[in-house]
Short mmCIF file of C-alpha atoms in Angstrom, two decimals:
data_model
loop_
_atom_site.label_atom_id
_atom_site.label_comp_id
_atom_site.label_asym_id
_atom_site.label_seq_id
_atom_site.Cartn_x
_atom_site.Cartn_y
_atom_site.Cartn_z
CA MET A 76 132.49 126.52 121.08
CA LEU A 77 130.97 124.28 118.42
CA LYS A 78 133.58 123.90 115.47
CA SER A 79 131.50 122.69 112.70
CA ASP A 80 127.93 122.45 111.41
CA SER A 81 127.83 118.81 111.69
CA THR A 82 128.96 119.06 115.55
CA ARG A 83 126.54 121.80 115.93
CA ARG A 84 123.55 119.58 114.51
CA GLU A 85 124.60 116.72 116.75
CA PHE A 86 124.65 118.97 119.69
CA LEU A 87 121.27 120.52 119.08
CA LYS A 88 119.35 117.35 118.31
CA THR A 89 116.67 116.53 120.58
CA GLY A 90 117.47 113.68 122.99
CA SER A 91 116.74 110.02 122.07
CA ALA A 92 115.17 107.72 124.37
CA LEU A 93 118.05 105.40 123.70
CA SER A 94 121.69 106.12 124.80
CA LEU A 95 123.14 105.43 121.41
CA GLY A 96 126.53 106.91 121.85
CA ALA A 97 128.78 107.85 119.19
CA VAL A 98 128.21 105.88 115.86
CA THR A 99 131.30 104.90 113.91
CA LEU A 100 131.66 103.27 110.46
CA ALA A 101 132.64 100.09 112.26
CA SER A 102 129.34 99.65 113.99
CA LEU A 103 127.31 100.14 110.57
CA SER A 104 125.29 97.36 108.88
CA ASN A 105 127.35 95.32 106.18
CA ASN A 106 124.92 96.91 103.79
CA ALA A 107 126.88 99.83 102.92
CA PHE A 108 125.07 103.31 102.91
CA ALA A 109 124.36 104.79 99.52
CA ALA A 110 126.64 107.80 100.22
CA GLY A 111 129.53 105.47 101.18
CA ASP A 112 129.80 106.92 104.70
CA ASP A 113 127.65 107.01 107.78
CA THR A 114 124.98 109.16 106.15
CA ILE A 115 121.65 107.49 106.01
CA ARG A 116 120.01 108.77 102.84
CA ILE A 117 116.37 108.95 103.00
CA GLY A 118 113.24 109.42 100.80
CA LEU A 119 109.70 110.45 101.40
CA VAL A 120 106.62 108.89 99.67
CA GLY A 121 103.54 110.80 100.62
CA CYS A 122 103.87 114.40 101.67
CA GLY A 123 100.88 115.01 103.91
CA GLY A 124 101.14 116.08 107.55
CA ARG A 125 102.27 112.57 108.91
CA GLY A 126 104.93 112.20 106.16
CA SER A 127 106.33 115.49 106.78
CA GLY A 128 106.56 114.85 110.41
CA ALA A 129 107.96 111.36 110.04
CA ALA A 130 110.66 112.73 107.80
CA SER A 131 111.40 115.45 110.41
CA GLU A 132 111.66 112.87 113.06
CA ALA A 133 113.90 110.64 110.90
CA ILE A 134 116.17 113.49 110.44
CA LEU A 135 116.30 114.28 113.99
CA THR A 136 117.63 110.79 115.13
CA GLN A 137 121.14 110.49 116.25
CA GLY A 138 123.69 110.37 113.61
CA ASN A 139 123.86 111.86 110.03
CA VAL A 140 120.63 111.61 107.98
CA LYS A 141 119.85 113.49 104.74
CA LEU A 142 116.43 113.76 102.98
CA VAL A 143 117.51 113.50 99.43
CA ALA A 144 114.19 112.45 97.43
CA VAL A 145 110.49 113.18 97.90
CA GLY A 146 107.38 112.06 95.95
CA ASP A 147 103.69 112.75 96.12
CA ALA A 148 100.57 112.45 93.86
CA PHE A 149 100.36 116.19 93.89
CA GLY A 150 103.09 118.92 93.34
CA ASP A 151 101.47 121.44 95.74
CA ARG A 152 101.55 119.02 98.73
CA LEU A 153 105.14 118.30 97.92
CA GLU A 154 106.25 121.68 98.18
CA GLN A 155 104.47 122.63 101.09
CA SER A 156 105.86 119.25 102.69
CA LEU A 157 109.35 120.34 102.22
CA LEU A 158 108.80 123.84 103.65
CA ASN A 159 107.04 122.38 106.71
CA ILE A 160 109.94 119.93 107.11
CA GLU A 161 112.42 122.70 106.85
CA ASN A 162 110.70 124.74 109.42
CA LYS A 163 110.41 121.88 111.76
CA ILE A 164 114.25 121.23 111.52
CA LYS A 165 114.75 125.04 112.11
CA SER A 166 112.79 124.81 115.20
CA LYS A 167 115.06 122.10 116.56
CA LEU A 168 118.50 122.79 114.95
CA GLY A 169 118.50 126.56 114.26
CA ASP A 170 119.25 127.71 110.78
CA ASP A 171 120.90 124.47 109.95
CA THR A 172 118.85 122.58 107.24
CA THR A 173 121.47 120.90 105.47
CA ALA A 174 119.74 117.62 106.15
CA VAL A 175 116.96 118.60 103.74
CA ASP A 176 118.86 118.32 100.33
CA VAL A 177 116.27 117.58 97.78
CA ASP A 178 117.05 119.17 94.37
CA ALA A 179 114.44 119.78 91.58
CA ASP A 180 115.60 116.35 89.70
CA HIS A 181 114.46 114.53 92.96
CA ARG A 182 110.94 115.94 93.59
CA PHE A 183 108.57 113.35 91.92
CA VAL A 184 104.95 113.94 91.14
CA GLY A 185 102.26 111.59 90.11
CA PHE A 186 101.05 107.95 90.80
CA ASP A 187 104.66 106.52 89.84
CA ALA A 188 106.44 108.90 92.09
CA TYR A 189 107.09 106.26 94.46
CA LYS A 190 109.05 104.23 91.92
CA GLN A 191 111.24 107.19 91.41
CA VAL A 192 111.93 108.00 94.88
CA ILE A 193 112.80 104.29 95.69
CA ASP A 194 115.25 104.10 92.48
CA SER A 195 116.98 107.27 93.79
CA ASP A 196 120.12 106.86 95.63
CA ILE A 197 118.63 106.08 99.17
CA ASP A 198 119.09 103.61 101.97
CA MET A 199 115.69 103.93 103.56
CA VAL A 200 112.31 105.10 102.59
CA ILE A 201 109.22 106.54 104.49
CA LEU A 202 105.69 105.40 103.18
CA ALA A 203 103.23 107.75 104.13
CA THR A 204 100.74 108.08 101.62
CA PRO A 205 96.84 107.07 102.00
CA PRO A 206 97.01 103.57 103.39
CA GLY A 207 95.37 102.03 100.36
CA PHE A 208 98.83 102.43 98.42
CA ARG A 209 100.75 101.00 101.32
CA PRO A 210 101.01 97.38 100.07
CA ILE A 211 102.10 98.29 96.74
CA HIS A 212 104.82 100.68 97.93
CA PHE A 213 105.99 98.53 100.65
CA GLU A 214 106.41 95.55 98.23
CA ALA A 215 108.54 97.73 95.75
CA ALA A 216 110.76 99.09 98.58
CA VAL A 217 111.71 95.62 99.70
CA ALA A 218 112.16 94.43 96.34
CA ALA A 219 114.58 97.29 95.80
CA GLY A 220 116.38 96.42 99.16
CA LYS A 221 115.42 99.54 101.02
CA HIS A 222 114.88 99.91 104.80
CA VAL A 223 111.45 101.03 105.51
CA PHE A 224 109.27 103.16 107.83
CA MET A 225 105.69 102.93 106.93
CA GLU A 226 102.70 104.67 108.73
CA LYS A 227 99.75 102.69 109.91
CA PRO A 228 97.35 101.22 108.65
CA VAL A 229 99.29 99.13 106.31
CA ALA A 230 96.61 98.15 103.85
CA THR A 231 92.61 98.72 103.47
CA ASP A 232 91.61 95.27 102.42
CA ALA A 233 92.67 91.60 102.61
CA PRO A 234 94.51 91.30 99.39
CA GLY A 235 96.66 94.20 100.54
CA ILE A 236 97.34 92.46 103.96
CA ARG A 237 98.45 89.38 102.09
CA LYS A 238 100.91 91.27 100.09
CA VAL A 239 102.17 93.00 103.17
CA LEU A 240 102.83 89.91 105.00
CA ALA A 241 104.59 88.45 102.09
CA ALA A 242 106.89 91.42 101.68
CA ALA A 243 107.56 91.19 105.51
CA GLU A 244 109.00 87.83 105.03
CA GLU A 245 111.18 88.79 102.14
CA ALA A 246 112.45 91.85 104.10
CA LYS A 247 113.42 89.37 106.81
CA LYS A 248 115.26 87.29 104.45
CA LYS A 249 117.26 90.47 103.16
CA ASN A 250 117.90 91.69 106.55
CA LEU A 251 115.98 94.85 106.03
CA LYS A 252 114.82 96.95 108.89
CA VAL A 253 111.07 97.80 108.89
CA GLY A 254 109.36 100.18 111.30
CA VAL A 255 105.44 100.82 111.54
CA GLY A 256 103.83 103.77 112.89
CA LEU A 257 102.07 102.22 115.86
CA GLN A 258 104.01 104.43 118.05
CA ARG A 259 102.64 103.39 121.41
CA HIS A 260 104.94 100.44 121.33
CA HIS A 261 107.68 103.04 121.68
CA SER A 262 106.13 104.76 124.67
CA ALA A 263 107.89 104.10 127.99
CA LYS A 264 104.64 104.37 129.91
CA TYR A 265 102.97 101.94 127.67
CA LYS A 266 105.66 99.55 127.68
CA GLU A 267 105.89 99.32 131.34
CA THR A 268 102.24 99.03 131.88
CA ILE A 269 101.86 96.36 129.35
CA ALA A 270 104.84 94.43 130.97
CA ARG A 271 103.22 94.59 134.32
CA LEU A 272 99.87 93.43 133.17
CA GLN A 273 101.32 90.55 131.27
CA ASP A 274 103.19 89.71 134.42
CA GLY A 275 99.95 89.38 136.25
CA ALA A 276 99.44 92.69 138.05
CA ILE A 277 95.86 92.51 137.91
CA GLY A 278 95.40 88.80 137.30
CA ASP A 279 94.27 86.95 134.24
CA ILE A 280 92.88 89.38 131.67
CA ARG A 281 89.17 88.93 131.37
CA ALA A 282 88.10 91.84 129.10
CA LEU A 283 89.20 94.82 127.19
CA HIS A 284 87.56 98.23 126.37
CA VAL A 285 89.17 100.27 123.74
CA TYR A 286 88.01 103.70 122.36
CA TRP A 287 88.69 106.23 119.71
CA ASN A 288 85.67 108.40 120.32
CA GLY A 289 85.89 112.11 118.85
CA ALA A 290 84.51 114.75 116.89
CA GLY A 291 86.11 113.56 113.78
CA VAL A 292 88.73 114.64 111.26
CA TRP A 293 89.17 117.16 108.63
CA ASP A 294 86.21 118.07 106.45
CA PRO A 295 86.80 117.31 102.64
CA ARG A 296 89.45 119.56 101.38
CA LYS A 297 88.34 120.12 97.64
CA THR A 298 84.97 120.54 95.78
CA ARG A 299 84.28 118.77 92.48
CA GLU A 300 84.65 122.34 90.78
CA GLU A 301 88.30 122.51 92.09
CA VAL A 302 89.63 119.20 90.60
CA SER A 303 90.07 117.63 87.40
CA GLY A 304 87.89 114.58 87.84
CA GLU A 305 86.50 111.90 90.22
CA MET A 306 89.91 110.26 90.87
CA GLU A 307 91.48 113.47 91.90
CA TYR A 308 88.36 114.33 93.84
CA GLN A 309 88.77 111.19 95.82
CA MET A 310 92.55 111.46 96.25
CA ARG A 311 92.34 114.94 97.50
CA ASN A 312 89.50 114.02 100.06
CA TRP A 313 90.97 110.42 100.48
CA TYR A 314 89.62 109.93 104.16
CA TYR A 315 86.23 109.20 102.99
CA TYR A 316 86.73 106.54 100.45
CA ASN A 317 87.60 102.93 101.65
CA TRP A 318 89.85 102.08 98.99
CA LEU A 319 92.25 104.90 100.43
CA CYS A 320 91.36 104.95 104.01
CA GLY A 321 89.83 101.89 105.18
CA ASP A 322 87.25 103.89 107.29
CA HIS A 323 88.14 105.32 110.53
CA ILE A 324 87.98 102.29 112.30
CA CYS A 325 91.09 101.28 110.12
CA GLU A 326 92.80 104.51 109.79
CA GLN A 327 92.51 105.82 113.41
CA HIS A 328 91.25 103.11 115.79
CA ILE A 329 93.84 100.66 114.82
CA HIS A 330 96.08 102.27 117.55
CA ASN A 331 93.72 101.15 120.24
CA LEU A 332 92.81 97.85 118.75
CA ASP A 333 96.67 97.14 118.39
CA VAL A 334 97.10 97.83 122.21
CA GLY A 335 94.59 95.22 122.94
CA ASN A 336 96.33 92.62 120.70
CA TRP A 337 99.80 93.72 122.29
CA LEU A 338 98.42 93.09 125.72
CA LYS A 339 97.04 89.60 124.76
CA ASP A 340 100.06 88.97 122.61
CA SER A 341 97.55 87.43 120.03
CA TYR A 342 94.99 88.60 117.60
CA PRO A 343 91.16 87.93 117.79
CA VAL A 344 89.68 84.78 116.19
CA LYS A 345 86.36 86.77 115.36
CA CYS A 346 84.32 89.44 115.87
CA GLN A 347 80.76 91.00 115.17
CA GLY A 348 79.47 94.54 115.40
CA MET A 349 77.11 97.31 114.66
CA GLY A 350 77.62 101.02 113.25
CA GLY A 351 76.21 103.28 110.85
CA ARG A 352 76.37 106.89 109.53
CA GLN A 353 74.15 109.25 111.34
CA TYR A 354 75.81 112.59 111.71
CA ARG A 355 78.13 112.73 108.75
CA THR A 356 75.31 112.16 106.19
CA ASP A 357 76.37 114.86 103.57
CA LYS A 358 77.53 113.38 100.36
CA LYS A 359 80.67 115.03 100.66
CA TYR A 360 81.53 112.55 103.37
CA GLY A 361 81.95 109.81 100.82
CA GLU A 362 80.94 106.14 101.82
CA ILE A 363 82.34 105.83 105.30
CA TYR A 364 80.48 105.44 108.55
CA ASP A 365 80.77 107.88 111.51
CA HIS A 366 80.47 105.25 114.34
CA PHE A 367 81.42 101.72 114.99
CA ALA A 368 80.90 99.27 118.04
CA VAL A 369 82.64 95.99 117.68
CA GLU A 370 83.01 93.11 120.05
CA TYR A 371 86.18 91.04 119.41
CA THR A 372 86.81 87.39 120.70
CA TYR A 373 90.26 86.07 121.31
CA GLU A 374 90.91 82.33 121.39
CA ASP A 375 90.91 81.93 124.97
CA GLY A 376 87.55 83.67 125.12
CA THR A 377 88.65 87.16 126.27
CA LYS A 378 86.54 89.76 124.83
CA MET A 379 87.53 93.19 123.52
CA PHE A 380 85.02 95.74 123.32
CA SER A 381 85.50 98.48 120.81
CA GLN A 382 84.03 101.98 119.99
CA CYS A 383 85.11 104.45 117.63
CA ARG A 384 83.06 107.56 116.63
CA HIS A 385 83.09 110.76 114.65
CA ILE A 386 80.30 112.91 116.18
CA PRO A 387 80.79 116.12 117.94
CA ASN A 388 79.16 117.10 121.39
CA CYS A 389 79.45 113.59 122.70
CA TRP A 390 81.49 111.66 125.29
CA ASN A 391 84.92 111.39 123.91
CA SER A 392 87.68 108.99 124.71
CA VAL A 393 90.99 107.78 123.19
CA SER A 394 91.98 105.13 125.75
CA GLU A 395 92.61 101.40 126.45
CA HIS A 396 91.43 99.71 129.53
CA ALA A 397 91.96 96.20 130.95
CA ILE A 398 89.78 94.38 133.45
CA GLY A 399 91.45 91.44 135.25
CA ALA A 400 90.50 88.74 137.78
CA LYS A 401 92.13 90.89 140.47
CA GLY A 402 91.62 94.47 139.47
CA PHE A 403 91.80 96.91 136.36
CA SER A 404 94.06 99.31 134.28
CA ASN A 405 93.84 102.52 132.35
CA ILE A 406 96.60 101.49 129.98
CA GLY A 407 97.23 104.82 128.53
CA ASP A 408 97.28 106.61 131.58
CA GLY A 409 99.78 104.02 132.86
CA LYS A 410 97.99 102.85 136.00
CA TYR A 411 96.39 99.95 137.41
CA GLU A 412 94.41 99.11 140.82
CA THR A 413 93.70 95.92 142.72
CA ALA A 414 92.18 95.35 146.21
CA ASP A 415 96.00 95.17 147.43
CA ASP A 416 97.79 97.49 145.12
CA LYS A 417 97.84 100.83 143.37
CA TRP A 418 100.45 101.64 140.74
CA ARG A 419 100.96 104.61 138.32
CA PHE A 420 103.90 105.12 135.75
CA SER A 421 105.74 108.15 137.26
CA GLU A 422 108.96 108.22 134.90
CA LYS A 423 109.57 110.30 131.79
CA ASP A 424 107.78 109.27 128.74
CA PRO A 425 109.61 110.78 125.81
CA TYR A 426 107.82 111.76 122.81
CA HIS A 427 107.10 108.41 120.99
CA TYR A 428 106.63 109.72 117.57
CA GLN A 429 110.28 110.59 117.80
CA VAL A 430 111.40 107.50 119.66
CA GLU A 431 109.91 105.02 117.26
CA HIS A 432 112.38 106.45 114.63
CA ASP A 433 115.24 106.73 117.22
CA ASP A 434 114.81 102.83 117.65
CA LEU A 435 114.43 102.09 114.01
CA PHE A 436 117.64 104.13 112.92
CA HIS A 437 119.56 102.59 115.91
CA ALA A 438 118.54 99.19 114.34
CA ILE A 439 119.87 100.16 110.96
CA ARG A 440 123.10 101.63 112.18
CA ASN A 441 123.97 98.82 114.39
CA ASP A 442 122.47 96.01 112.32
CA ILE A 443 119.91 94.82 114.78
CA SER A 444 117.12 92.63 113.81
CA TYR A 445 114.12 94.76 113.53
CA ASN A 446 110.73 94.10 111.63
CA GLU A 447 107.28 95.44 112.76
CA ALA A 448 105.52 94.50 109.44
CA GLU A 449 103.77 91.29 110.52
CA ASN A 450 102.30 93.00 113.79
CA GLY A 451 101.32 96.05 111.64
CA ALA A 452 99.65 93.88 109.18
CA LYS A 453 97.73 91.72 111.69
CA SER A 454 96.47 94.65 113.73
CA THR A 455 95.46 96.41 110.45
CA LEU A 456 93.50 93.23 109.53
CA THR A 457 91.93 93.29 113.15
CA SER A 458 90.55 96.78 112.05
CA ILE A 459 89.50 95.51 108.69
CA MET A 460 87.54 92.55 110.06
CA GLY A 461 85.71 94.91 112.43
CA ARG A 462 84.84 97.03 109.48
CA MET A 463 83.73 93.87 107.48
CA ALA A 464 81.52 92.65 110.40
CA THR A 465 79.86 96.05 110.84
CA TYR A 466 79.21 96.75 107.13
CA SER A 467 77.75 93.16 106.62
CA GLY A 468 76.15 92.64 110.03
CA LYS A 469 77.68 89.13 110.08
CA GLU A 470 80.21 87.42 112.51
CA VAL A 471 83.58 87.40 110.75
CA SER A 472 86.49 85.19 111.57
CA PHE A 473 90.19 86.51 111.32
CA GLU A 474 90.76 83.66 108.69
CA GLU A 475 87.72 84.65 106.85
CA ALA A 476 88.97 88.27 106.69
CA LEU A 477 92.65 87.37 105.85
CA ASN A 478 91.45 85.09 102.93
CA SER A 479 88.83 87.50 101.47
CA GLN A 480 89.00 88.07 97.77
CA ILE A 481 87.48 91.41 97.95
CA ASP A 482 89.92 93.96 96.40
CA LEU A 483 89.21 97.56 96.77
CA MET A 484 91.95 99.02 94.76
CA PRO A 485 91.56 100.54 91.28
CA THR A 486 92.59 98.19 88.25
CA GLU A 487 94.11 101.62 86.86
CA PHE A 488 96.08 104.31 88.35
CA SER A 489 95.59 107.63 86.35
CA TRP A 490 93.76 110.75 86.60
CA GLU A 491 91.54 109.77 83.84
CA ALA A 492 90.60 106.35 85.23
CA ASN A 493 87.37 105.71 87.41
CA PRO A 494 88.10 105.00 91.33
CA PRO A 495 86.42 101.63 92.48
CA VAL A 496 83.50 103.47 93.79
CA MET A 497 81.56 106.03 91.48
CA PRO A 498 79.02 108.69 92.80
CA LEU A 499 75.36 108.28 91.93
CA ALA A 500 73.50 110.69 89.73
CA ASP A 501 72.97 113.10 92.89
CA GLY A 502 76.62 113.07 93.79
CA SER A 503 76.26 110.61 96.74
CA TYR A 504 77.81 107.34 97.26
CA PRO A 505 76.42 103.82 98.05
CA ILE A 506 76.58 103.29 101.74
CA PRO A 507 77.19 99.97 103.25
CA MET A 508 74.00 98.51 104.67
CA PRO A 509 74.14 95.47 107.27
CA GLY A 510 72.22 92.47 106.18
CA ILE A 511 72.73 93.32 102.49
CA THR A 512 76.31 94.29 102.03
CA ARG A 513 78.77 91.54 101.30
CA ALA A 514 81.85 92.50 103.00
CA VAL A 515 84.01 89.41 103.09
#
């Protein structure tokens, strides 16, 4: 019979991909946890679906974890998030929700909520706001000496990328652990397949094809009549504005582009592409495109052909494929084929949204070097340079993209301030036009 709530929680927790074993105080980092024991106290900044999921997964890692502070621009989102987290924990641990311990004084609302969460008595912070805010929040978390899990993408423009890269170096100096939500890196199937391909299973990689073609994401959630002004309107409907989202090539397709970079163990040196806005043309869809097709080139000449689309009733695929000198591979399916060999991954592939947190918290508890921020930034830049090339109709190099001075972020964060892009008289927004738009 289980003799205590804490024992019951450990017994009921979902299995990690790592066999971590019992964690003792002797195995903890020299950076003492805020609570003075083995409990890792976490804060959450950004209370949408992914933030709620990440907080739940953090709590479900092995060892004592407690959520003690949350922040969001909107109070209604914050309160709903806490309910969602509690329900997720209940579904895994029964009625024990003691790991969700956020009192009224640690529920912060507004643009500065991230500062208040970071300044709370926490050891680690989850950053899951719309990605435009990520560089600001990551920089602040590292300055405060906090371990970090941040969702992808990690920026929407080049100044943001440079800020993340600088903060990543500071995090290394401070021995801070940093995870980034590119969870395919924590999939047993992806890891084994990539390792085999890098070992030459299909010969030298000649080309890559990567896709995120689907019907699209959620429609705008609020009308103008339901909000206080333009800033709230764009914040509520953040996916459709580049300063917040980076367009779906950045916010979503980064996963597939990152797999290509992972396999090549490098980043493209240039790209060119085309795209547009053919189906989602209503003004409620803001300023983003609904389809992209980009050709990336790596330093050795390998091409990565990229497609992403938000149009229903079309051919859909979310996948990554490699063509080698001796054969081909569907990486996401965990298989390859040559004239002499066929292989398919057949082991268990634990839920990698959970495993990415298992791995990060294992590193925190055992003081293992762990920093995914540089790759997160460079794969984000891969996405951004594809957007730059498509919007402008120009070939864009990695270095040009990295050094771009175009800053998409507002100069002031308040509900009364104007966002960087404002609607025209009819409520529509300027749409990027290849050959005219300056994107670098």
